[in-house]
Amino acid sequence: MIDIFESTAQLRPEAVFFTAVDRRGNETAYTYRQTRLIASQLARRLRDKGVFPGDAVAVDLPNGPMYVFLALAAAYGGFALVALNHRLTDAEKLTRVLELERAGLRVAYTVDAAGEPKLFEAVCNSLLRNERAGRVDDSLGGSVEDAIHFAERAAHVFDSSHRALIMFTSGTTGKPKAAELTWGNLVEASKASNRVLSGRVRGRGLWQAVLPFFHVGGFQVLVRSVCSRWPLRIYERFDAAAVLRDAEVMHATHISVVDKMLQDMLNARPSALAQYECVLLGGGPLNAKTVARALEAGGRVYASYGMTETSSQVANTLITPQFTGGMRLLPGYSARIVEPDAAGFGRLALRGPGVFGGYANARAPFTVDGFFLTGDTAALHDGCLYVRERTGDMFISGGENVYPAEIVDALVRIPGVADAYVFGLPDARWGRRPAAVVELTPDAPMISTRALREALSQRLSKLYVPEQISIVDELPRSGIGKIDRAACEALFHENIDIRRVVL
Ligand code: ATP
Ligand code: MG
């Protein structure tokens, strides 16, 4: 990683590496030369403070210049980043760091009231001021040449097998797990996806980084930019209309989003979607309605599948009208289906360059020959992956298997339905019965739950049609836009109970 960054910085020092757009829309650009000086000196400064190779530094920041400097400083200094979800409470962040410490990691914790994040900020700002005035960091002494020498030496001894990033999973199925990723994982995964995604770009492309860096899908946009030597535009806040406008002016070619963001972009200005060479869609199951709208808008949307443990995507496919849900594995990856059923669906196991080595705070399920058991159910046909859902989502109702993903898919195909969450509600007679929480599109007329059930009966057998449906203004989502299942179920019970009281 830092070897690639260094070589670009030496080749094109005055080229802009990244531009940061803050929450007010103000932007600041940083050249490779500036970024290199700040990041490498930050690494030296942290080493002076006792952060050594193999240690970790917890980051608690929104997307901005500091995140980029720290990520590169980690590579220069040989320490790992612990990417904390910036939106958690301090107590939650502290719990996560303490858990890592219990697992034996030395973590420089920068979140507490002592104001350490501000220290980083102060350090970065003073480095930048000095750099602009042609000086180096006063506290380190030495000259610009010394700083450059440090950067060059760090790049020379850089070892990609070192732990680079400790990234927490989204916590959809339980307590978030701390996946440990090496630079090799991140860089090789990025190169594999660049090979597929940057094919049509003549000259230089431009990534817009709108997913948070504390999510693997966001962090990998940064690594992909370093690997492809493309510039990057990072956004502190996602404002669909502003991002689309900006893409037009700056000729952005690539953007990585989750479904909710793509919905927002389509609601803001569908025609603007066609300007991208690649809209990379990931983070969760595909929403048939969003896909259809994106196709209609002429967008080049790549469906992707991946997870924190695999350094983001391992398979993707450009969505065309012929799309059947299959996603091609990226070069270097192998998939295996464990205990497939008659239709070929079973537990998905993966091996490849981006697949992590293990969790810091949990045991990771690997086969003896090194395949990671993902926890998702999928089938594999002709090198294409068909992901159905998480293995534990299927439930049995009256002796029959029910797949909630199929019910969600039928729901979002009904005009006026934007998204849905379906789960198995305990039922004395059937064991479980499907129940749904439904979000309508902003322009939808009011639809009754009876009308929804009728529309569903046209497509699904009776067993699959939820008896109870709760219509909500908005499905609860995590900061990154993934559906928050526990909150959805709580909302369902709240709404159903309220209705009972009203009746
Ligand atoms: P946790 O592991 O803590 O329960 P999580 O699995 O949601 O949380 P992530 O690593 O952010 O954490 O998400 C990866 C998961 O998202 C995948 O394992 C899969 O279940 C789901 N996913 C991602 N892409 C797709 C897709 N294209 N289709 C279906 N599911 C997907
Ligand atoms: Mg997971």
Short mmCIF file of N, CA, C and O in Angstrom, two decimals, residues 85-134:
data_model
loop_
_atom_site.label_atom_id
_atom_site.label_comp_id
_atom_site.label_asym_id
_atom_site.label_seq_id
_atom_site.Cartn_x
_atom_site.Cartn_y
_atom_site.Cartn_z
N ASN A 85 -16.93 3.02 14.83
CA ASN A 85 -18.10 3.69 14.27
C ASN A 85 -18.27 5.04 14.97
O ASN A 85 -18.55 5.10 16.17
N HIS A 86 -18.06 6.08 14.21
CA HIS A 86 -18.05 7.43 14.75
C HIS A 86 -19.38 7.80 15.43
O HIS A 86 -19.42 8.67 16.28
N ARG A 87 -20.44 7.10 15.03
CA ARG A 87 -21.77 7.50 15.55
C ARG A 87 -22.14 6.79 16.85
O ARG A 87 -23.19 7.06 17.42
N LEU A 88 -21.29 5.89 17.34
CA LEU A 88 -21.59 5.22 18.61
C LEU A 88 -21.37 6.19 19.77
O LEU A 88 -20.73 7.23 19.62
N THR A 89 -21.89 5.81 20.94
CA THR A 89 -21.62 6.63 22.12
C THR A 89 -20.19 6.34 22.59
O THR A 89 -19.60 5.32 22.24
N ASP A 90 -19.65 7.25 23.40
CA ASP A 90 -18.30 7.05 23.91
C ASP A 90 -18.20 5.74 24.68
O ASP A 90 -17.21 5.03 24.60
N ALA A 91 -19.25 5.42 25.45
CA ALA A 91 -19.22 4.20 26.26
C ALA A 91 -19.13 2.98 25.34
O ALA A 91 -18.38 2.03 25.62
N GLU A 92 -19.88 3.00 24.24
CA GLU A 92 -19.85 1.86 23.31
C GLU A 92 -18.46 1.72 22.67
O GLU A 92 -17.94 0.62 22.52
N LYS A 93 -17.89 2.86 22.31
CA LYS A 93 -16.56 2.82 21.69
C LYS A 93 -15.53 2.28 22.68
O LYS A 93 -14.69 1.46 22.33
N LEU A 94 -15.66 2.75 23.93
CA LEU A 94 -14.72 2.32 24.96
C LEU A 94 -14.82 0.80 25.17
O LEU A 94 -13.81 0.11 25.26
N THR A 95 -16.05 0.29 25.17
CA THR A 95 -16.25 -1.16 25.33
C THR A 95 -15.50 -1.92 24.25
O THR A 95 -14.84 -2.92 24.50
N ARG A 96 -15.61 -1.41 23.03
CA ARG A 96 -14.95 -2.12 21.91
C ARG A 96 -13.43 -2.10 22.07
O ARG A 96 -12.76 -3.10 21.83
N VAL A 97 -12.90 -0.96 22.47
CA VAL A 97 -11.44 -0.87 22.61
C VAL A 97 -10.97 -1.76 23.76
O VAL A 97 -9.98 -2.48 23.64
N LEU A 98 -11.71 -1.75 24.87
CA LEU A 98 -11.32 -2.56 26.02
C LEU A 98 -11.32 -4.05 25.65
O LEU A 98 -10.47 -4.81 26.09
N GLU A 99 -12.27 -4.41 24.81
CA GLU A 99 -12.36 -5.80 24.36
C GLU A 99 -11.10 -6.18 23.58
O GLU A 99 -10.57 -7.28 23.74
N LEU A 100 -10.63 -5.28 22.76
CA LEU A 100 -9.40 -5.55 21.99
C LEU A 100 -8.20 -5.63 22.92
O LEU A 100 -7.31 -6.45 22.73
N GLU A 101 -8.20 -4.77 23.93
CA GLU A 101 -7.08 -4.80 24.88
C GLU A 101 -7.06 -6.12 25.64
O GLU A 101 -6.01 -6.69 25.88
N ARG A 102 -8.26 -6.58 25.99
CA ARG A 102 -8.35 -7.88 26.68
C ARG A 102 -7.82 -8.99 25.77
O ARG A 102 -7.29 -9.98 26.23
N ALA A 103 -7.98 -8.78 24.46
CA ALA A 103 -7.50 -9.80 23.51
C ALA A 103 -5.99 -9.66 23.29
O ALA A 103 -5.42 -10.36 22.45
N GLY A 104 -5.35 -8.73 23.98
CA GLY A 104 -3.89 -8.65 23.93
C GLY A 104 -3.32 -7.55 23.06
O GLY A 104 -2.11 -7.45 22.87
N LEU A 105 -4.19 -6.70 22.51
CA LEU A 105 -3.70 -5.62 21.65
C LEU A 105 -3.34 -4.38 22.46
O LEU A 105 -4.01 -4.08 23.45
N ARG A 106 -2.29 -3.68 22.04
CA ARG A 106 -2.01 -2.38 22.65
C ARG A 106 -2.69 -1.33 21.79
O ARG A 106 -2.35 -1.17 20.61
N VAL A 107 -3.70 -0.66 22.35
CA VAL A 107 -4.47 0.30 21.54
C VAL A 107 -4.26 1.72 22.07
O VAL A 107 -4.46 1.96 23.26
N ALA A 108 -3.84 2.60 21.19
CA ALA A 108 -3.80 4.01 21.57
C ALA A 108 -5.22 4.52 21.39
O ALA A 108 -5.72 4.62 20.27
N TYR A 109 -5.87 4.78 22.51
CA TYR A 109 -7.29 5.11 22.47
C TYR A 109 -7.45 6.62 22.42
O TYR A 109 -6.89 7.33 23.25
N THR A 110 -8.20 7.10 21.49
CA THR A 110 -8.22 8.54 21.24
C THR A 110 -9.62 9.12 21.35
O THR A 110 -9.93 10.13 20.75
N VAL A 111 -10.46 8.46 22.09
CA VAL A 111 -11.86 8.89 22.05
C VAL A 111 -12.29 9.62 23.32
O VAL A 111 -13.20 10.42 23.30
N ASP A 112 -11.59 9.38 24.42
CA ASP A 112 -12.13 9.86 25.70
C ASP A 112 -12.07 11.38 25.85
O ASP A 112 -11.64 12.10 24.94
N ALA A 113 -12.52 11.83 26.99
CA ALA A 113 -12.67 13.26 27.21
C ALA A 113 -11.35 14.01 27.23
O ALA A 113 -11.32 15.24 27.19
N ALA A 114 -10.24 13.29 27.28
CA ALA A 114 -8.94 13.97 27.30
C ALA A 114 -8.67 14.72 26.00
O ALA A 114 -7.73 15.50 25.92
N GLY A 115 -9.50 14.49 25.00
CA GLY A 115 -9.39 15.29 23.78
C GLY A 115 -8.32 14.82 22.82
O GLY A 115 -7.81 15.60 22.01
N GLU A 116 -7.96 13.53 22.86
CA GLU A 116 -6.95 13.03 21.93
C GLU A 116 -7.30 13.26 20.45
O GLU A 116 -6.43 13.61 19.68
N PRO A 117 -8.57 13.11 20.06
CA PRO A 117 -8.83 13.36 18.65
C PRO A 117 -8.43 14.78 18.27
O PRO A 117 -7.93 15.04 17.19
N LYS A 118 -8.63 15.68 19.22
CA LYS A 118 -8.25 17.07 18.95
C LYS A 118 -6.73 17.17 18.79
O LYS A 118 -6.23 17.98 18.06
N LEU A 119 -6.03 16.30 19.53
CA LEU A 119 -4.57 16.32 19.40
C LEU A 119 -4.19 15.98 17.96
O LEU A 119 -3.38 16.65 17.34
N PHE A 120 -4.83 14.92 17.43
CA PHE A 120 -4.53 14.56 16.04
C PHE A 120 -4.79 15.75 15.14
O PHE A 120 -4.02 16.07 14.26
N GLU A 121 -5.92 16.38 15.41
CA GLU A 121 -6.29 17.50 14.56
C GLU A 121 -5.23 18.59 14.65
O GLU A 121 -4.79 19.14 13.64
N ALA A 122 -4.82 18.88 15.88
CA ALA A 122 -3.82 19.93 16.08
C ALA A 122 -2.52 19.54 15.38
O ALA A 122 -1.90 20.36 14.70
N VAL A 123 -2.15 18.27 15.52
CA VAL A 123 -0.91 17.82 14.89
C VAL A 123 -1.01 17.98 13.38
O VAL A 123 -0.13 18.55 12.74
N CYS A 124 -2.13 17.50 12.80
CA CYS A 124 -2.29 17.58 11.34
C CYS A 124 -2.27 19.03 10.88
O CYS A 124 -1.62 19.37 9.90
N ASN A 125 -3.00 19.87 11.61
CA ASN A 125 -3.06 21.27 11.18
C ASN A 125 -1.70 21.94 11.26
O ASN A 125 -1.32 22.69 10.37
N SER A 126 -0.95 21.64 12.32
CA SER A 126 0.36 22.28 12.43
C SER A 126 1.30 21.74 11.35
O SER A 126 2.07 22.48 10.76
N LEU A 127 1.15 20.44 11.05
CA LEU A 127 1.99 19.87 9.99
C LEU A 127 1.67 20.54 8.66
O LEU A 127 2.56 20.88 7.88
N LEU A 128 0.38 20.75 8.44
CA LEU A 128 -0.05 21.34 7.18
C LEU A 128 0.42 22.80 7.08
O LEU A 128 0.91 23.24 6.04
N ARG A 129 0.27 23.52 8.18
CA ARG A 129 0.72 24.93 8.19
C ARG A 129 2.21 25.00 7.89
O ARG A 129 2.65 25.77 7.05
N ASN A 130 2.96 24.15 8.58
CA ASN A 130 4.41 24.13 8.36
C ASN A 130 4.72 23.79 6.91
O ASN A 130 5.58 24.40 6.29
N GLU A 131 4.01 22.79 6.43
CA GLU A 131 4.28 22.32 5.07
C GLU A 131 4.05 23.45 4.08
O GLU A 131 4.85 23.67 3.17
N ARG A 132 2.95 24.19 4.29
CA ARG A 132 2.63 25.30 3.38
C ARG A 132 3.68 26.38 3.47
O ARG A 132 3.94 27.09 2.52
N ALA A 133 4.30 26.51 4.65
CA ALA A 133 5.32 27.54 4.82
C ALA A 133 6.71 26.99 4.46
O ALA A 133 7.72 27.63 4.69
N GLY A 134 6.74 25.75 3.95
CA GLY A 134 8.01 25.17 3.52
C GLY A 134 8.85 24.65 4.67
O GLY A 134 10.06 24.46 4.55
#
